[in-house]
């Protein structure tokens, strides 16, 4: 089955700096890669996703890039703000019926 | 739109007891998922329903876990008997169709003592 590795496990940045979280996946047939943000005591919330026919997608301060050859994808957050502090999860899915496999999460802390 | 509703928010039980969790998905969402999230880990799929039929329950410990989705709307997940290693957050999610993005509820935090 699919295996998703995520790095780093923790990331501390100063407000206004950029943050990058990287994930690798094992199944070359995976075609959908969402990113979720989870705040304390809440469920994961989808923040951005990308499909395998696209190399990059941007939504205001967040962007995701996908390298199918290397089987890795990354989340980029620019101009970080304290409210960006949370745990971020990447995930990958193969086909339309297969389950979503999550990474182990990255705890992002944005300091003033 | 109203989000995915789950109850209870917290539950503490002793090992070998039974527990049930309830989920009400977003209205009109055909696909419903139950995930288990152990502290410090990513969510792991337990079971996926398409309407009221099971699509994937390959990672559900069927000797102790059961789930149903009657009438293709609400769902319940039951654990009987519970073990210490079942302590986790149980997340329910729904999607409009199988390939659509998942929307998660806030989960039920289970502590087994």
Tab-separated table of C-alpha atoms in Angstrom:
chain	number	residue	atom	x	y	z
A	1	UNK	CA	0.000	0.000	0.000
A	2	UNK	CA	0.873	3.673	-0.121
A	3	UNK	CA	3.412	5.068	2.352
A	4	UNK	CA	3.806	8.806	2.983
A	5	UNK	CA	6.782	10.284	4.814
A	6	UNK	CA	6.736	13.867	6.068
A	7	UNK	CA	9.537	16.177	7.234
A	8	UNK	CA	10.293	17.967	9.437
A	9	UNK	CA	8.281	16.806	12.434
A	10	UNK	CA	8.579	20.247	14.039
A	11	UNK	CA	9.303	23.633	12.505
A	12	UNK	CA	9.721	26.967	14.210
A	13	UNK	CA	9.825	30.184	12.184
A	14	UNK	CA	9.615	33.857	12.976
A	15	UNK	CA	6.559	35.805	11.946
A	16	UNK	CA	6.924	36.976	8.367
A	17	UNK	CA	9.339	34.223	7.366
A	18	UNK	CA	8.508	31.366	5.004
A	19	UNK	CA	7.878	27.749	6.018
A	20	UNK	CA	8.361	24.665	3.858
A	21	UNK	CA	7.117	21.155	4.656
A	22	UNK	CA	8.087	18.217	2.461
A	23	UNK	CA	6.469	14.838	1.809
A	24	UNK	CA	7.427	11.804	-0.222
A	25	UNK	CA	5.126	9.022	-1.366
A	26	UNK	CA	5.804	5.496	-2.483
A	27	UNK	CA	3.066	4.603	-4.995
A	28	UNK	CA	3.723	6.124	-8.416
A	29	UNK	CA	0.015	5.658	-9.222
A	30	UNK	CA	-0.998	8.209	-6.561
A	31	UNK	CA	-2.783	11.111	-8.200
A	32	UNK	CA	-4.248	13.340	-5.484
A	33	UNK	CA	-2.279	15.174	-2.782
A	34	UNK	CA	-4.126	17.281	-0.194
A	35	UNK	CA	-2.719	19.242	2.726
A	36	UNK	CA	-4.597	19.569	6.001
A	37	UNK	CA	-4.177	21.959	8.933
A	38	UNK	CA	-5.153	20.700	12.371
A	39	UNK	CA	-5.556	23.061	15.302
A	40	UNK	CA	-5.685	21.842	18.883
A	41	UNK	CA	-8.923	20.046	19.667
A	42	UNK	CA	-10.206	20.243	16.113
A	43	UNK	CA	-10.368	17.978	13.101
A	44	UNK	CA	-8.067	18.390	10.099
A	45	UNK	CA	-9.119	21.149	7.713
A	46	UNK	CA	-8.270	21.036	4.026
A	47	UNK	CA	-6.136	24.044	3.065
A	48	UNK	CA	-4.968	23.184	-0.434
A	49	UNK	CA	-4.764	20.178	-2.742
A	50	UNK	CA	-3.114	19.270	-6.016
A	51	UNK	CA	-3.735	16.614	-8.618
A	52	UNK	CA	-1.055	14.765	-10.520
A	53	UNK	CA	-1.669	16.614	-13.791
A	54	UNK	CA	-0.583	19.897	-12.186
A	55	UNK	CA	2.922	20.817	-11.035
A	56	UNK	CA	2.096	23.768	-8.805
A	57	UNK	CA	-0.918	25.413	-7.218
A	58	UNK	CA	-1.139	28.634	-5.235
A	59	UNK	CA	-3.776	30.152	-2.982
A	60	UNK	CA	-2.798	33.498	-1.465
A	61	UNK	CA	0.042	32.781	0.990
A	62	UNK	CA	0.120	29.023	0.523
A	63	UNK	CA	1.385	26.985	-2.415
A	64	UNK	CA	1.970	23.342	-3.158
A	65	UNK	CA	4.454	21.892	-5.623
A	66	UNK	CA	4.522	18.350	-6.977
A	67	UNK	CA	7.426	16.457	-8.513
A	68	UNK	CA	6.004	13.212	-9.902
A	69	UNK	CA	9.383	11.922	-11.056
A	70	UNK	CA	10.875	12.188	-7.586
A	71	UNK	CA	7.547	11.320	-5.925
A	72	UNK	CA	7.578	14.247	-3.571
A	73	UNK	CA	5.413	17.265	-2.908
A	74	UNK	CA	5.858	20.309	-0.702
A	75	UNK	CA	3.786	22.921	1.102
A	76	UNK	CA	5.064	26.495	1.090
A	77	UNK	CA	3.676	29.153	3.422
A	78	UNK	CA	4.914	32.695	2.894
A	79	UNK	CA	4.664	35.679	5.247
A	80	UNK	CA	3.789	33.402	8.160
A	81	UNK	CA	1.473	34.701	10.882
A	82	UNK	CA	0.884	33.453	14.443
A	83	UNK	CA	-2.458	31.974	13.357
A	84	UNK	CA	-0.556	29.657	11.004
A	85	UNK	CA	0.683	27.792	14.097
A	86	UNK	CA	-0.829	24.292	13.943
A	87	UNK	CA	-0.047	20.718	12.874
A	88	UNK	CA	0.047	20.212	9.120
A	89	UNK	CA	-0.544	16.859	7.436
A	90	UNK	CA	0.134	15.835	3.869
A	91	UNK	CA	-1.721	12.937	2.296
A	92	UNK	CA	-1.812	10.918	-0.901
A	93	UNK	CA	-4.486	8.889	-2.657
A	94	UNK	CA	-4.292	6.358	-5.438
A	95	UNK	CA	-7.289	6.253	-7.760
A	96	UNK	CA	-10.753	7.456	-6.823
A	97	UNK	CA	-11.781	4.700	-4.456
A	98	UNK	CA	-8.593	4.134	-2.510
A	99	UNK	CA	-8.090	5.489	0.931
A	100	UNK	CA	-6.230	8.689	1.769
A	101	UNK	CA	-2.869	7.888	3.405
A	102	UNK	CA	-1.583	10.597	5.744
A	103	UNK	CA	1.905	11.631	6.697
A	104	UNK	CA	2.959	11.834	10.337
A	105	UNK	CA	2.446	15.575	10.629
A	106	UNK	CA	4.551	18.711	11.099
A	107	UNK	CA	4.048	20.960	14.086
A	108	UNK	CA	4.580	24.529	12.880
A	109	UNK	CA	5.166	27.254	15.435
A	110	UNK	CA	5.265	30.869	14.311
A	111	UNK	CA	6.944	33.084	16.869
A	112	UNK	CA	6.597	36.833	17.210
B	1	UNK	CA	-23.116	24.677	5.231
B	2	UNK	CA	-23.117	22.824	8.529
B	3	UNK	CA	-20.026	20.738	9.105
B	4	UNK	CA	-19.588	17.117	10.139
B	5	UNK	CA	-21.051	16.616	13.607
B	6	UNK	CA	-19.632	14.112	16.069
B	7	UNK	CA	-20.537	13.125	19.603
B	8	UNK	CA	-19.495	12.768	22.285
B	9	UNK	CA	-16.426	15.042	22.298
B	10	UNK	CA	-14.726	13.107	25.057
B	11	UNK	CA	-15.120	9.637	26.533
B	12	UNK	CA	-13.245	7.882	29.302
B	13	UNK	CA	-13.809	4.168	29.838
B	14	UNK	CA	-12.065	1.248	31.475
B	15	UNK	CA	-10.535	-1.514	29.406
B	16	UNK	CA	-12.925	-4.274	28.399
B	17	UNK	CA	-15.865	-1.856	28.451
B	18	UNK	CA	-17.751	-0.912	25.302
B	19	UNK	CA	-18.173	2.524	23.704
B	20	UNK	CA	-20.001	3.999	20.733
B	21	UNK	CA	-19.390	7.121	18.687
B	22	UNK	CA	-21.873	8.928	16.488
B	23	UNK	CA	-21.363	10.911	13.288
B	24	UNK	CA	-23.676	13.046	11.182
B	25	UNK	CA	-22.049	13.943	7.858
B	26	UNK	CA	-22.575	17.033	5.758
B	27	UNK	CA	-25.983	16.885	4.119
B	28	UNK	CA	-25.846	15.199	0.722
B	29	UNK	CA	-22.427	13.657	1.200
B	30	UNK	CA	-22.510	10.085	-0.058
B	31	UNK	CA	-19.151	8.948	1.280
B	32	UNK	CA	-18.396	8.665	4.990
B	33	UNK	CA	-15.125	7.728	6.653
B	34	UNK	CA	-14.002	6.823	10.158
B	35	UNK	CA	-10.350	7.551	10.975
B	36	UNK	CA	-8.328	6.748	14.079
B	37	UNK	CA	-5.712	9.319	15.107
B	38	UNK	CA	-3.278	8.210	17.785
B	39	UNK	CA	-1.461	11.037	19.566
B	40	UNK	CA	1.411	12.344	17.458
B	41	UNK	CA	0.398	10.444	14.339
B	42	UNK	CA	-1.587	11.095	11.188
B	43	UNK	CA	-5.140	9.811	10.829
B	44	UNK	CA	-5.501	6.179	9.781
B	45	UNK	CA	-8.578	4.991	7.884
B	46	UNK	CA	-10.689	2.429	9.718
B	47	UNK	CA	-13.687	2.162	7.402
B	48	UNK	CA	-15.194	3.883	4.376
B	49	UNK	CA	-18.877	3.841	3.424
B	50	UNK	CA	-20.422	4.721	0.092
B	51	UNK	CA	-24.038	5.507	0.966
B	52	UNK	CA	-24.805	2.611	3.350
B	53	UNK	CA	-22.403	0.095	1.808
B	54	UNK	CA	-18.850	-0.627	2.988
B	55	UNK	CA	-16.140	0.272	0.457
B	56	UNK	CA	-13.033	-0.396	2.543
B	57	UNK	CA	-12.733	-1.896	6.017
B	58	UNK	CA	-9.366	-3.541	5.530
B	59	UNK	CA	-7.808	-1.788	8.551
B	60	UNK	CA	-10.759	-2.189	10.903
B	61	UNK	CA	-10.007	-4.615	13.787
B	62	UNK	CA	-13.171	-6.565	13.203
B	63	UNK	CA	-12.852	-8.677	16.338
B	64	UNK	CA	-13.615	-5.591	18.441
B	65	UNK	CA	-14.661	-2.739	16.145
B	66	UNK	CA	-17.906	-2.463	14.215
B	67	UNK	CA	-19.539	0.325	12.254
B	68	UNK	CA	-22.790	0.897	10.479
B	69	UNK	CA	-24.389	3.577	8.386
B	70	UNK	CA	-28.085	3.008	8.313
B	71	UNK	CA	-30.107	4.771	5.609
B	72	UNK	CA	-26.902	6.196	4.169
B	73	UNK	CA	-26.765	9.196	6.523
B	74	UNK	CA	-25.662	8.951	10.168
B	75	UNK	CA	-23.069	6.449	11.253
B	76	UNK	CA	-21.985	4.813	14.501
B	77	UNK	CA	-18.637	3.254	15.361
B	78	UNK	CA	-18.506	0.801	18.255
B	79	UNK	CA	-15.638	-0.742	20.176
B	80	UNK	CA	-16.290	-3.819	22.304
B	81	UNK	CA	-14.278	-4.662	24.321
B	82	UNK	CA	-11.907	-1.706	24.450
B	83	UNK	CA	-8.162	-2.075	24.929
B	84	UNK	CA	-5.645	0.433	26.249
B	85	UNK	CA	-4.204	0.870	22.735
B	86	UNK	CA	-7.584	2.100	21.487
B	87	UNK	CA	-6.951	5.424	23.215
B	88	UNK	CA	-7.041	7.902	20.346
B	89	UNK	CA	-9.130	10.535	18.626
B	90	UNK	CA	-11.793	9.043	16.365
B	91	UNK	CA	-12.477	11.294	13.419
B	92	UNK	CA	-15.432	11.128	11.104
B	93	UNK	CA	-15.175	12.654	7.640
B	94	UNK	CA	-17.475	12.922	4.654
B	95	UNK	CA	-17.167	13.782	0.999
B	96	UNK	CA	-19.702	14.557	-1.689
B	97	UNK	CA	-18.511	11.645	-3.771
B	98	UNK	CA	-15.597	9.183	-3.448
B	99	UNK	CA	-13.052	11.365	-5.273
B	100	UNK	CA	-14.075	14.650	-3.643
B	101	UNK	CA	-12.159	16.390	-0.818
B	102	UNK	CA	-12.755	15.138	2.708
B	103	UNK	CA	-14.373	17.281	5.390
B	104	UNK	CA	-13.578	16.231	8.948
B	105	UNK	CA	-15.506	16.597	12.170
B	106	UNK	CA	-13.762	17.626	15.401
B	107	UNK	CA	-13.511	14.048	16.597
B	108	UNK	CA	-14.139	12.100	19.787
B	109	UNK	CA	-11.210	11.774	22.148
B	110	UNK	CA	-11.283	8.305	23.748
B	111	UNK	CA	-9.227	7.460	26.800
B	112	UNK	CA	-9.114	3.821	27.883
B	113	UNK	CA	-7.806	3.284	31.421
